[in-house]
Amino acid sequence: MSGLRRTRAVFLKECRHIVRDVRSLILALAVPLLLLLLFGYALSLDVDRIPTLVYDADRTAASRELISRLEGSRYFEILGYVDSYRPIQEGIDEGRVLMGVAIPQDYGRQVAAGGRADVQVLIDGSDSNTAAIALGYVESLVRDYSFELRSAALERRAGRRLEPPVEARLRVWYNNTLESRNYVVPGLIAVILMFVSTLLTSLTIAREWEMGSMEQLLSTPLRPGELVAGKMLAFFVLGVADMLLAVVVGVLVFGVPLRGSLLLLGATACVFLFGALFWGIFISAATRSQLLAYQVGFITSFLPALLLSGFIYAIENMPAPIQAISHIFPARYFVTILKGIFMKGIGLEVLWPQALALGIYTTAVFLLATRQLKRRIA
């Protein structure tokens, strides 16, 4: 029997096992969909509709105009108006509000006189990132309103308008709506594929050892490379189904734009899947225990893909040693490819370093899995 026929026999054997285990099959297809829907809807990096309380001690036309600017902005949600600082403090302590705006009594008089009119902003700094963004929003709004007041006063007095020294004209590329969903969902596809593919295959050879069927396989002319390839191909079909499901849900349900090449997306996803599946087989061959294989697979697949891939947290902001460690994990390169294809529409002429890194990783893990299996057999 040729090597190709032996590999095909292992492939058919694993396919039959997958089809017979209906619960595992449903779980393998349902978990990616559940994770995608859960993370896609629940995980949002957008900071808008900031819950705000307003303390207007001035109660003049100028203070009401400033409040109307806050109400008209989509970034702030006025929950109520208070008559002291205490309700603002209590609201922040209880987590009901993120920001409080206090307008002092002499605000209107200072504005009318063309002097300096102060506005106090109280922000919950427990979440420093959200607090910094909220502070930037309110500073920009107050700055624009102050410039309009100065310009109107100068026009009344001197008959000319105040021109800004710098006029900013912004153009947002690739994600012009600034929705975090368009950024999160493509990276989430990589996390799901890495996690599910590794866990699926990390149990397969360990299960053979625990059930005693590995001894039967060892009595055949089957070679380690053929065993690894046959098992991997069976789960590869399941991984491709998960990938197609994730892409369809991302595009049709979440409305994420797919601007790049579908062919490049499919090719790089297949290389990434091969690497994840080979890594699961290596873990399975090394541990020979389903429980231990599951634990190692979870630690080495889901956590690095979630934290060290650039999926949520920018790698550039991490310490240098952590940045160096992140190069080990393939999800880092696949997340970059996914975001480039989905959002930017770029091709292999830009993404070839990441594609090459995936190819090297997949080849290395295949050799490791085969060598580990040979060692176990010996």
C-alpha positions in Angstrom: 0.0 0.0 0.0 1.4 3.4 -1.0 1.9 6.3 1.5 -0.9 8.2 -0.2 -3.4 5.3 0.3 -2.3 4.9 3.9 -2.8 8.6 4.6 -6.2 8.4 2.9 -7.2 5.5 5.1 -6.4 7.5 8.3 -8.3 10.4 6.9 -11.4 8.3 6.3 -11.1 6.7 9.7 -11.0 10.1 11.4 -13.9 11.4 9.3 -16.1 8.5 10.3 -15.2 9.1 14.0 -16.0 12.8 13.7 -19.4 12.1 12.0 -20.3 9.4 14.6 -19.5 11.7 17.5 -22.5 14.0 16.8 -22.2 16.0 20.1 -18.5 16.8 19.4 -19.4 17.7 15.8 -22.2 20.1 16.9 -19.9 21.6 19.5 -17.1 22.1 17.1 -19.5 24.1 14.8 -21.4 25.8 17.5 -18.6 27.1 19.7 -17.1 29.3 16.9 -20.5 30.8 16.2 -21.2 31.4 19.8 -17.8 33.0 20.4 -18.2 35.2 17.4 -21.6 36.4 18.3 -20.7 36.9 22.0 -17.5 38.8 21.4 -18.8 40.6 18.4 -21.8 42.1 20.2 -20.4 42.3 23.8 -16.8 43.4 23.1 -16.9 47.1 22.0 -14.1 49.5 22.1 -16.3 52.5 21.1 -16.6 55.2 23.8 -19.8 57.1 23.2 -23.0 58.0 25.0 -20.9 58.7 28.1 -23.3 58.8 31.1 -23.0 62.4 32.5 -24.5 64.5 35.3 -24.5 68.3 35.0 -24.3 70.8 37.8 -25.2 74.3 36.5 -24.6 76.8 39.3 -24.7 79.7 36.8 -28.1 79.1 35.1 -27.5 81.7 32.4 -27.9 81.7 28.6 -24.2 81.0 28.2 -24.3 78.0 30.5 -27.4 76.6 28.9 -25.7 77.0 25.5 -22.8 74.9 26.7 -25.1 72.3 28.1 -27.0 72.1 24.8 -23.7 71.4 23.0 -23.2 68.4 25.4 -26.8 67.2 24.7 -26.3 67.5 21.0 -23.1 65.4 20.9 -23.4 61.7 20.4 -20.6 61.1 22.8 -22.5 62.3 25.9 -25.7 61.2 27.5 -27.1 63.6 30.1 -28.6 61.5 32.8 -29.8 64.4 34.9 -29.2 67.9 36.4 -28.1 68.3 40.0 -27.8 71.2 42.4 -24.5 70.2 44.2 -21.4 68.1 43.8 -22.6 65.3 46.1 -24.9 63.6 43.6 -22.0 63.6 41.1 -19.7 62.0 43.6 -22.3 59.4 44.6 -23.0 58.6 40.9 -19.3 58.1 40.1 -18.9 56.0 43.3 -21.8 53.8 42.4 -20.7 53.4 38.8 -23.9 55.0 37.4 -22.1 57.9 35.7 -18.7 58.3 34.2 -18.5 62.1 34.1 -19.8 65.2 35.9 -19.7 68.7 34.4 -19.8 71.6 36.9 -20.4 75.2 35.6 -19.5 77.9 38.2 -21.8 80.8 39.1 -19.7 83.5 37.3 -19.4 81.6 34.1 -21.9 83.7 32.1 -20.4 87.0 33.4 -16.9 85.9 32.5 -18.1 84.9 29.0 -19.8 88.3 28.5 -16.8 90.2 29.7 -14.5 88.2 27.4 -12.5 86.9 30.3 -11.5 83.4 31.3 -14.5 81.2 32.1 -13.7 78.0 33.9 -15.7 74.7 33.6 -14.9 71.8 35.9 -15.0 68.2 34.6 -15.0 65.3 37.0 -14.2 61.9 35.5 -14.1 58.4 36.9 -10.5 57.4 36.3 -10.9 53.7 37.2 -10.7 52.8 33.6 -7.9 55.1 32.5 -8.3 54.4 28.8 -12.0 55.3 28.7 -11.4 58.3 31.0 -8.7 59.7 28.7 -11.0 59.3 25.7 -13.9 61.0 27.5 -11.7 63.8 28.6 -10.5 64.3 25.1 -14.1 64.5 23.9 -15.2 67.2 26.4 -12.0 69.2 26.0 -12.6 69.3 22.2 -16.2 70.4 22.7 -15.3 73.1 25.2 -12.4 74.3 23.1 -14.6 74.7 20.0 -17.3 76.5 21.9 -14.7 78.9 23.4 -13.3 79.7 20.0 -16.8 80.5 18.7 -17.4 82.8 21.7 -14.1 84.6 21.1 -14.8 84.9 17.4 -18.2 86.4 18.0 -16.9 88.9 20.6 -14.2 90.0 18.2 -16.7 90.4 15.4 -18.9 92.6 17.6 -16.0 94.8 18.7 -13.8 95.1 15.6 -16.1 93.9 12.8 -13.9 91.0 11.8 -14.0 87.3 12.6 -11.2 85.4 14.4 -9.6 82.8 12.1 -8.1 79.7 13.6 -4.3 79.5 13.3 -4.6 75.9 12.1 -7.6 74.3 10.4 -7.7 70.5 10.8 -9.2 68.5 8.0 -9.5 64.9 8.9 -9.7 61.9 6.6 -10.3 58.5 8.1 -9.1 55.7 5.9 -10.3 52.1 5.9 -12.8 52.5 8.8 -14.5 55.8 8.2 -17.3 55.1 10.6 -14.8 54.5 13.4 -16.7 51.4 14.6 -14.7 49.0 16.7 -16.7 46.1 15.4 -14.9 46.4 12.0 -11.6 46.1 13.9 -12.6 43.4 16.4 -14.4 40.8 14.2 -11.5 40.1 11.7 -9.1 39.5 14.6 -11.7 37.4 16.4 -11.7 35.0 13.4 -8.1 34.3 14.0 -8.6 33.7 17.8 -11.5 31.3 17.2 -9.7 29.3 14.5 -6.6 29.0 16.6 -8.5 27.9 19.7 -10.9 25.5 18.1 -8.4 23.8 15.7 -5.8 23.3 18.4 -8.3 21.8 20.9 -9.8 19.5 18.3 -6.6 17.9 17.3 -4.9 18.0 20.7 -7.3 15.3 21.9 -7.0 12.9 18.9 -3.8 11.0 19.5 -4.1 11.2 23.3 -7.5 9.5 22.9 -5.8 6.8 20.8 -3.3 6.1 23.6 -6.0 6.1 26.3 -8.3 3.8 24.3 -5.5 1.4 23.4 -6.1 1.8 19.7 -2.6 3.3 19.1 -1.1 -0.2 19.5 -3.2 -1.4 16.7 -2.1 1.5 14.5 1.6 0.8 15.4 1.2 -2.8 14.1 0.4 -1.5 10.6 2.9 -0.2 8.1 1.6 3.3 8.8 4.4 5.9 9.2 4.3 8.8 11.7 4.1 11.5 9.0 1.2 9.7 7.3 -0.6 9.3 10.6 -0.2 13.1 11.4 -1.2 14.1 7.9 -4.3 11.8 7.8 -5.6 13.0 11.2 -4.9 16.6 10.3 -6.7 16.5 7.0 -9.9 15.2 8.7 -9.9 18.1 11.1 -8.8 20.5 8.4 -12.2 20.0 6.7 -13.9 20.8 9.9 -11.7 23.9 10.4 -12.5 25.1 6.9 -16.2 24.9 7.7 -15.6 26.9 10.9 -13.6 29.5 8.9 -16.4 29.9 6.3 -19.0 30.2 9.0 -17.0 32.9 10.8 -16.4 34.9 7.6 -20.0 34.7 6.6 -21.3 35.8 10.0 -18.7 38.6 10.1 -19.7 40.0 6.7 -23.5 39.4 6.7 -24.4 39.7 10.4 -21.9 42.3 11.6 -21.5 44.1 8.3 -17.7 44.1 8.4 -16.4 45.2 4.9 -14.4 42.6 3.0 -12.4 44.8 0.6 -9.5 42.4 -0.3 -9.0 39.2 -2.2 -11.1 36.2 -1.2 -8.5 33.9 -2.8 -5.7 35.4 -0.6 -8.0 35.2 2.5 -8.7 31.5 1.8 -5.0 30.6 1.1 -3.6 32.3 4.2 -6.4 30.9 6.3 -5.6 27.4 5.1 -1.9 27.8 6.0 -2.9 29.1 9.4 -5.3 26.2 9.9 -2.6 23.7 9.0 -0.2 25.2 11.6 -2.9 25.2 14.4 -3.9 21.6 13.6 -0.3 20.4 13.6 0.3 22.2 16.9 -2.6 20.3 18.4 -1.3 17.0 17.1 2.1 17.8 18.6 0.5 18.5 22.0 -1.5 15.3 21.8 1.5 13.2 20.9 3.6 14.8 23.7 1.1 14.5 26.5 -0.7 11.2 25.8 -3.5 12.4 28.2 -6.7 14.0 27.0 -7.0 16.1 30.1 -3.4 17.4 30.0 -3.7 17.9 26.2 -6.8 20.0 26.7 -5.1 22.2 29.3 -1.9 22.7 27.4 -3.9 23.4 24.2 -5.9 26.0 25.9 -2.9 27.8 27.5 -0.9 27.7 24.2 -3.6 28.7 21.8 -6.5 30.8 23.2 -4.6 32.9 25.7 -1.7 33.9 23.3 -4.1 34.5 20.4 -6.3 36.7 22.6 -3.5 38.7 24.3 -0.4 38.6 22.1 -1.8 38.8 18.6 -2.8 42.5 18.4 -6.4 41.4 18.4 -7.4 43.8 21.1 -4.2 45.2 22.6 -1.7 47.0 20.4 1.6 45.0 20.4 3.5 48.3 19.9 2.5 49.4 23.4 3.7 46.2 25.1 7.1 45.9 26.8 10.0 44.9 24.5 10.3 41.3 25.9 6.6 40.7 25.4 6.8 42.0 21.9 9.6 39.6 21.2 7.7 36.7 22.6 4.6 37.5 20.5 6.6 36.6 17.3 6.4 33.0 18.3 2.6 32.8 18.0 1.1 32.5 14.5 -2.1 34.4 15.5 -0.1 37.6 15.4 0.7 37.3 11.7 -2.8 36.0 10.8 -4.5 38.9 12.6 -2.4 41.4 10.6 -3.4 39.5 7.4 -7.1 39.5 8.2 -7.2 43.2 9.1 -5.3 44.0 5.9 -7.6 42.0 3.7 -10.9 42.9 5.4 -10.4 46.6 6.1 -7.6 47.8 3.8 -8.0 45.6 0.8 -4.2 45.1 0.5 -2.6 42.1 -1.2 0.4 39.8 -1.0 2.7 42.6 -2.1 2.3 44.1 1.4 1.4 41.0 3.5 4.1 38.7 2.2 6.2 38.9 5.4 3.2 37.7 7.5 2.3 35.0 4.9 6.0 33.8 4.9 6.0 33.7 8.7 2.9 31.5 8.7 4.4 29.1 6.1 7.6 28.8 8.2 5.6 28.2 11.4 3.4 25.5 9.8 6.4 23.6 8.4 8.3 23.8 11.7 5.3 22.5 13.7 4.6 19.7 11.2 8.3 18.5 11.6 7.9 18.8 15.4 4.7 16.8 15.5 6.2 14.1 13.2 9.4 13.8 15.3 7.4 13.7 18.6 5.2 10.9 17.2 8.3 8.9 16.1 9.8 9.3 19.5 6.6 8.0 21.2 6.4 5.1 18.8 10.0 4.2 19.4 
